[in-house]
Amino acid sequence: MSALLVVVLALPAAGAMVAALLPGERAGRVAGTVAAALAFVASLLLWFDRSAGGTGVIRPWHEVDVAWAPALDLRFHLGVDGISYPLVVLTTLLTLLCCAYTVGHVPAGGRGSALVALLLVVEVGMLGTFLALDLVLFFVFFEVVLLPMYAVIAGWGGAGRRAAARKFALYTLFGSVLLLVGVFTVVASAGTADIVALTGGAALPRGTQHAAFALFAVAFAVKSPLWPLHTWLPAAHTQAPTVGSVILAGVLLKMGTYGLIRVAVGVAPEGARWAAPVLGTLAVAAIIVGALVCLAQSEIKRLIAYSSVGHMGFVLLGVATLTATGIQAALIGNVAHGILTGLLFFLAGAVKDRFGTGDLAALGGLRERMPGLSGLLGYAAIGSLGLPGLAGFWGEAFAVIAAVRRGGPLWLTLGVIAAVGGALTAAYFLRLLRRVTHGPASPVVAGAVCGPIARLEVAAWSPLVVLALAVGLVPALVLGMASEPVRAVAEWVAR
Amino acid sequence: MNDLKLPAIDYAALAPMLILFGVACLGVLVEAAVPRARRGLVQVPLGLLGLVAALVFVIAEAGTRKRTAGEAIAIDGPALFLQGAIIVLGVVALLLIAERSLEPGGPFVAQPARPVGSEADRSQAAGEGGATEAYPLVMFALAGMLLFVAANDLLTMFVALEVFSLPLYLLCALARRRRLLSQEAALKYFLLGAYASAFFLFGIALIYGYAGAITFSRIHQAVTAGTGSGVLLFAGLALLAIGLLFKAAAAPFHVWTPDVYQGAPTPITSLMAACTKTAAFGALLRVLYVGFPGATWDFRPIIGVIAILTMLVGAVLAVTQTDMKRLLAYSSIANAGYLLVGVLAMTPEGVSSTLFYLVAYGFTVIAAFAVVTLVRDADGEATHLSRWAGLGRRSPLFAGVFTFLLLAFAGIPLTSGFTSKFAVFGAAFGGGQVWLVVAGVVTSMLLAFPYLRVVVMMWLSEPGESTPSVSVPGAFTSAALVIGVLVTLLLGVLPGPLLDLTTRAGDFVR
């Protein structure tokens, strides 16, 4: 079964190569989608035959560990456990949906097969990041994502794509530099880059832990993104093509939060305890700022982009509590945000494609023209604002509960403010619905020639719709497998 | 009067150098004896065979650790590794130099002595066969480099420095197109190189005054004993370092680099960027690790500042360049800075990571210049950056290859650029030089931007009227390009074998 880990990485890589090299443009798109589908199946197969191996804090179900460059102490060490598995499946699913969507609908800008190839390369990087159990390998995969994503935004994006792509690259490179220095710090001090060994007990000195956590935290905060390092996000999300936004919001941001849990907290728990109040405060600031900015947005994709800042604030608040409940909340919040915001971006893309504008003032009365689409938009928005019964609820509620349970005046205050932020989230999503779906049909909506929801769109959206409900009703889908590893990490941190 | 005692000479150990010097001399005879039209046909196989034979002897000597020729030559791990690297890189560069199908007559001028712009000059520009004197000159240069990295005393090192510098000065002046630029570059390189050589020589004199010897082992003894005048030691070492850092293109001794890289025929530029850099850093490693490790604490801060300055100058000025060859020149300067970071680790890992970096960088830079030779219009190579706009639409294959090479320069993972930067930074971190690593990481982020700018320009701009076509490369250029790209990829994905080799080869004989 361990070989399956390599297969999961190799399939999209091979698919990217085939998609890029096939002479037929449409054939390339189809071939890439087939590879993405196979990767999705392979990632589902990882579920079977799992048994926690090893004795450390991280006990992967499946593991591949071969020497890569012995002279540099580089190991090709992959593994999957309950923390990374949901994200792996989320990645393969969303990439498959995006590739399938591209088969029928190529955004303007370039060859569709090249776009599919780039999406698959991004998938390799994201999967590798979630699977890597070696710090250097983690960094390598973390970096792999940057340039193809840059190309997706710059090649197929909207009018301001160049500036948005440049901003994205600048911020992310800055984060990478800090991450690299952090990796050097840890590896030089501990003498190993093995995340399992580092999490399990290779105690770094106190000062090194503080330095390493600070470096990691800022690096991942750029990616997540944490206020005030979030300003690349609205531009990139708004300008990226629909599939780019879906991947960005659905998975790419999770690399930051996952890195924070697995690498920053795992490797430098002492540093995490030291920095937790700051992290928590910034996370709550992100929730409030994100919500307030959303209330003032006039463009649908920009609004959804800023809502990510708020949602990731909840996730980071969960991580910052450093309790089992908080980290559980962060994990499910991650997955829920991936599903719901992915869906929201798909829907926003559909709206923009049909009416040629995402301006909230110009839209209105969508319910009358396209009841199905506006119904789905309402479903996704209500899920995203945290209605119990849909996926968004668990992450936000339990982040607040974890903060309150953590106790003390600071965490109590943070919990209360975050709860207020949750209410604000509801306010801006309801405002979005009122502006777009309700009221009389605006001239743009009334006058546009728009087809019904295509079968392809149904195919791309329905898995997300189903998952949003499934995770909402049965959170154990995500939390069941994660509880054991999360408890181990939380105990290790609390020591 | 005593009988003259000849030192024992191990001919097998010296064989690579002897072969190359022999081939170079043969090449001169070929120039005299073979009819002009057929000289190229003889010179290219002769040169390639000579290099392969020399490589065979280098490999046969693997594991040797000895000094020979009266302590003038040291054959040890680093020397053999560097000799092998110079030979292999030399083969790839020679392939570029031998290319004749890109423009009629090849990249070299037919008769360098003809005045620029004269009637005779115009007729030769039209397609007269290029000067085949380039081949023996290249062989002399390569032979000198082999000697340079194996020199075990300062005088031998100086002789080797001159032996490989003089042919390079000449080669720089041989460009077929833009001859004035080429001649200006050669003159500039010659004058500044002469100054650097003078500094080096003066340094030797001062060190001799300090240690009473010129062999590295005796110098090391003197430095460790700590007798003698400190002023002589430090001044001497500083002057030696200036001479070597000039060849390595480290700031502030880098000013010649952009002009010479731009003016010289592109194949020669690739030879200088790959082989000269390897030779210069090989010699620098030997001087610092064998001769002066006792003075580490004295020279490390100063050369460290130079390293940071070099990285900064290279990275910042690369951003402002508008000419592809100048951009690559500044990138080569910045890379000299990263190499210095590896050198200054002053640990065995420092040696092995520097050796790895040299090989990785050499192959990438040769391949990059090979692409530069392909992008051309009626007036020769189109090196202005604006001309490269939209190249991705015109010729996706070569734009893709060049993008890959630029990503390697930028140090993106899964290319040799990442592995080698990781190795030198790791070595410097292990050697306690955190400040150099931080500076290196920050500047490498800066340096990513000029590369990304070119990538964006190639892929995201519409091709204009003036976008040149990409010539179909001849067999030689294709071979050089394929080798360079494959090695860049291979060393990024599977760096293990070469890293093992550099680790085993990292031990100097004293």
PDB file of C-alpha atoms in Angstrom, chain A residues 95-201:
ATOM      1  CA  THR A  95      -8.456  19.294  -8.873  1.00  0.00           C
ATOM      2  CA  LEU A  96     -10.555  16.664 -10.600  1.00  0.00           C
ATOM      3  CA  LEU A  97     -13.582  18.970 -10.567  1.00  0.00           C
ATOM      4  CA  CYS A  98     -11.527  21.880 -11.893  1.00  0.00           C
ATOM      5  CA  CYS A  99     -10.010  19.779 -14.677  1.00  0.00           C
ATOM      6  CA  ALA A 100     -13.415  18.396 -15.625  1.00  0.00           C
ATOM      7  CA  TYR A 101     -14.825  21.912 -15.619  1.00  0.00           C
ATOM      8  CA  THR A 102     -12.011  23.018 -17.926  1.00  0.00           C
ATOM      9  CA  VAL A 103     -12.844  20.243 -20.390  1.00  0.00           C
ATOM     10  CA  GLY A 104     -16.085  22.016 -21.162  1.00  0.00           C
ATOM     11  CA  HIS A 105     -15.187  25.575 -20.419  1.00  0.00           C
ATOM     12  CA  VAL A 106     -11.792  27.105 -21.211  1.00  0.00           C
ATOM     13  CA  PRO A 107     -11.259  30.586 -19.819  1.00  0.00           C
ATOM     14  CA  ALA A 108      -9.864  33.119 -22.252  1.00  0.00           C
ATOM     15  CA  GLY A 109      -6.108  33.534 -22.260  1.00  0.00           C
ATOM     16  CA  GLY A 110      -4.406  30.470 -23.638  1.00  0.00           C
ATOM     17  CA  ARG A 111      -4.523  26.784 -24.413  1.00  0.00           C
ATOM     18  CA  GLY A 112      -6.899  24.871 -22.189  1.00  0.00           C
ATOM     19  CA  SER A 113      -4.598  21.865 -22.136  1.00  0.00           C
ATOM     20  CA  ALA A 114      -1.795  24.026 -20.744  1.00  0.00           C
ATOM     21  CA  LEU A 115      -4.155  25.213 -18.007  1.00  0.00           C
ATOM     22  CA  VAL A 116      -5.006  21.615 -17.115  1.00  0.00           C
ATOM     23  CA  ALA A 117      -1.302  20.727 -17.073  1.00  0.00           C
ATOM     24  CA  LEU A 118      -0.557  23.617 -14.725  1.00  0.00           C
ATOM     25  CA  LEU A 119      -3.449  22.653 -12.438  1.00  0.00           C
ATOM     26  CA  LEU A 120      -2.022  19.142 -12.243  1.00  0.00           C
ATOM     27  CA  VAL A 121       1.452  20.444 -11.396  1.00  0.00           C
ATOM     28  CA  VAL A 122      -0.121  22.546  -8.655  1.00  0.00           C
ATOM     29  CA  GLU A 123      -1.844  19.378  -7.458  1.00  0.00           C
ATOM     30  CA  VAL A 124       1.500  17.565  -7.253  1.00  0.00           C
ATOM     31  CA  GLY A 125       2.888  20.357  -5.120  1.00  0.00           C
ATOM     32  CA  MET A 126      -0.129  20.490  -2.829  1.00  0.00           C
ATOM     33  CA  LEU A 127      -0.326  16.718  -2.370  1.00  0.00           C
ATOM     34  CA  GLY A 128       3.400  16.583  -1.734  1.00  0.00           C
ATOM     35  CA  THR A 129       3.097  19.287   0.893  1.00  0.00           C
ATOM     36  CA  PHE A 130       0.374  17.350   2.697  1.00  0.00           C
ATOM     37  CA  LEU A 131       2.227  14.043   2.420  1.00  0.00           C
ATOM     38  CA  ALA A 132       5.792  15.121   3.142  1.00  0.00           C
ATOM     39  CA  LEU A 133       7.281  13.951   6.419  1.00  0.00           C
ATOM     40  CA  ASP A 134      10.634  15.537   5.791  1.00  0.00           C
ATOM     41  CA  LEU A 135      11.104  19.246   6.338  1.00  0.00           C
ATOM     42  CA  VAL A 136      13.174  19.820   3.227  1.00  0.00           C
ATOM     43  CA  LEU A 137      10.828  17.783   1.097  1.00  0.00           C
ATOM     44  CA  PHE A 138       7.958  19.773   2.573  1.00  0.00           C
ATOM     45  CA  PHE A 139       9.699  22.962   1.494  1.00  0.00           C
ATOM     46  CA  VAL A 140      10.376  21.597  -1.980  1.00  0.00           C
ATOM     47  CA  PHE A 141       6.718  20.756  -2.568  1.00  0.00           C
ATOM     48  CA  PHE A 142       5.611  24.011  -0.967  1.00  0.00           C
ATOM     49  CA  GLU A 143       7.697  25.804  -3.598  1.00  0.00           C
ATOM     50  CA  VAL A 144       6.519  23.698  -6.516  1.00  0.00           C
ATOM     51  CA  VAL A 145       3.073  25.254  -6.199  1.00  0.00           C
ATOM     52  CA  LEU A 146       4.195  28.844  -6.564  1.00  0.00           C
ATOM     53  CA  LEU A 147       5.142  29.209 -10.208  1.00  0.00           C
ATOM     54  CA  PRO A 148       2.379  27.198 -11.888  1.00  0.00           C
ATOM     55  CA  MET A 149      -0.187  29.085  -9.813  1.00  0.00           C
ATOM     56  CA  TYR A 150       1.472  32.313 -10.864  1.00  0.00           C
ATOM     57  CA  ALA A 151       1.169  31.199 -14.463  1.00  0.00           C
ATOM     58  CA  VAL A 152      -2.502  30.245 -14.022  1.00  0.00           C
ATOM     59  CA  ILE A 153      -3.331  33.701 -12.691  1.00  0.00           C
ATOM     60  CA  ALA A 154      -1.135  35.576 -15.149  1.00  0.00           C
ATOM     61  CA  GLY A 155      -2.172  33.528 -18.161  1.00  0.00           C
ATOM     62  CA  TRP A 156      -5.908  33.027 -17.795  1.00  0.00           C
ATOM     63  CA  GLY A 157      -6.919  35.741 -15.333  1.00  0.00           C
ATOM     64  CA  GLY A 158      -9.026  38.890 -15.619  1.00  0.00           C
ATOM     65  CA  ALA A 159      -8.033  42.388 -16.647  1.00  0.00           C
ATOM     66  CA  GLY A 160      -5.671  43.131 -13.762  1.00  0.00           C
ATOM     67  CA  ARG A 161      -4.051  39.712 -13.830  1.00  0.00           C
ATOM     68  CA  ARG A 162      -0.429  40.786 -14.218  1.00  0.00           C
ATOM     69  CA  ALA A 163      -0.383  42.917 -11.096  1.00  0.00           C
ATOM     70  CA  ALA A 164      -2.342  40.324  -9.133  1.00  0.00           C
ATOM     71  CA  ALA A 165      -0.010  37.521 -10.187  1.00  0.00           C
ATOM     72  CA  ARG A 166       3.043  39.588  -9.345  1.00  0.00           C
ATOM     73  CA  LYS A 167       1.657  40.407  -5.924  1.00  0.00           C
ATOM     74  CA  PHE A 168       0.927  36.743  -5.323  1.00  0.00           C
ATOM     75  CA  ALA A 169       4.459  35.748  -6.332  1.00  0.00           C
ATOM     76  CA  LEU A 170       6.074  38.479  -4.251  1.00  0.00           C
ATOM     77  CA  TYR A 171       4.203  37.604  -1.071  1.00  0.00           C
ATOM     78  CA  THR A 172       4.632  33.883  -1.488  1.00  0.00           C
ATOM     79  CA  LEU A 173       8.332  34.144  -2.285  1.00  0.00           C
ATOM     80  CA  PHE A 174       8.749  36.241   0.836  1.00  0.00           C
ATOM     81  CA  GLY A 175       7.017  33.517   2.805  1.00  0.00           C
ATOM     82  CA  SER A 176       9.182  30.847   1.196  1.00  0.00           C
ATOM     83  CA  VAL A 177      12.359  32.635   2.150  1.00  0.00           C
ATOM     84  CA  LEU A 178      11.310  32.694   5.795  1.00  0.00           C
ATOM     85  CA  LEU A 179      10.275  29.060   5.585  1.00  0.00           C
ATOM     86  CA  LEU A 180      13.660  28.126   4.149  1.00  0.00           C
ATOM     87  CA  VAL A 181      15.520  29.980   6.883  1.00  0.00           C
ATOM     88  CA  GLY A 182      13.269  28.259   9.429  1.00  0.00           C
ATOM     89  CA  VAL A 183      14.054  24.879   7.902  1.00  0.00           C
ATOM     90  CA  PHE A 184      17.776  25.643   8.047  1.00  0.00           C
ATOM     91  CA  THR A 185      17.457  26.708  11.667  1.00  0.00           C
ATOM     92  CA  VAL A 186      15.696  23.522  12.688  1.00  0.00           C
ATOM     93  CA  VAL A 187      17.840  21.168  10.628  1.00  0.00           C
ATOM     94  CA  ALA A 188      21.120  22.716  11.726  1.00  0.00           C
ATOM     95  CA  SER A 189      20.085  22.609  15.356  1.00  0.00           C
ATOM     96  CA  ALA A 190      18.468  19.174  15.469  1.00  0.00           C
ATOM     97  CA  GLY A 191      20.668  17.471  12.905  1.00  0.00           C
ATOM     98  CA  THR A 192      17.684  15.874  11.199  1.00  0.00           C
ATOM     99  CA  ALA A 193      14.929  17.014   8.883  1.00  0.00           C
ATOM    100  CA  ASP A 194      12.596  14.120   9.676  1.00  0.00           C
ATOM    101  CA  ILE A 195       9.291  15.588  10.814  1.00  0.00           C
ATOM    102  CA  VAL A 196       8.364  12.376  12.629  1.00  0.00           C
ATOM    103  CA  ALA A 197      11.556  12.431  14.660  1.00  0.00           C
ATOM    104  CA  LEU A 198      11.347  16.167  15.231  1.00  0.00           C
ATOM    105  CA  THR A 199       7.761  15.979  16.463  1.00  0.00           C
ATOM    106  CA  GLY A 200       8.404  12.877  18.489  1.00  0.00           C
ATOM    107  CA  GLY A 201      11.009  14.160  20.850  1.00  0.00           C
TER     108      GLY A 201
END
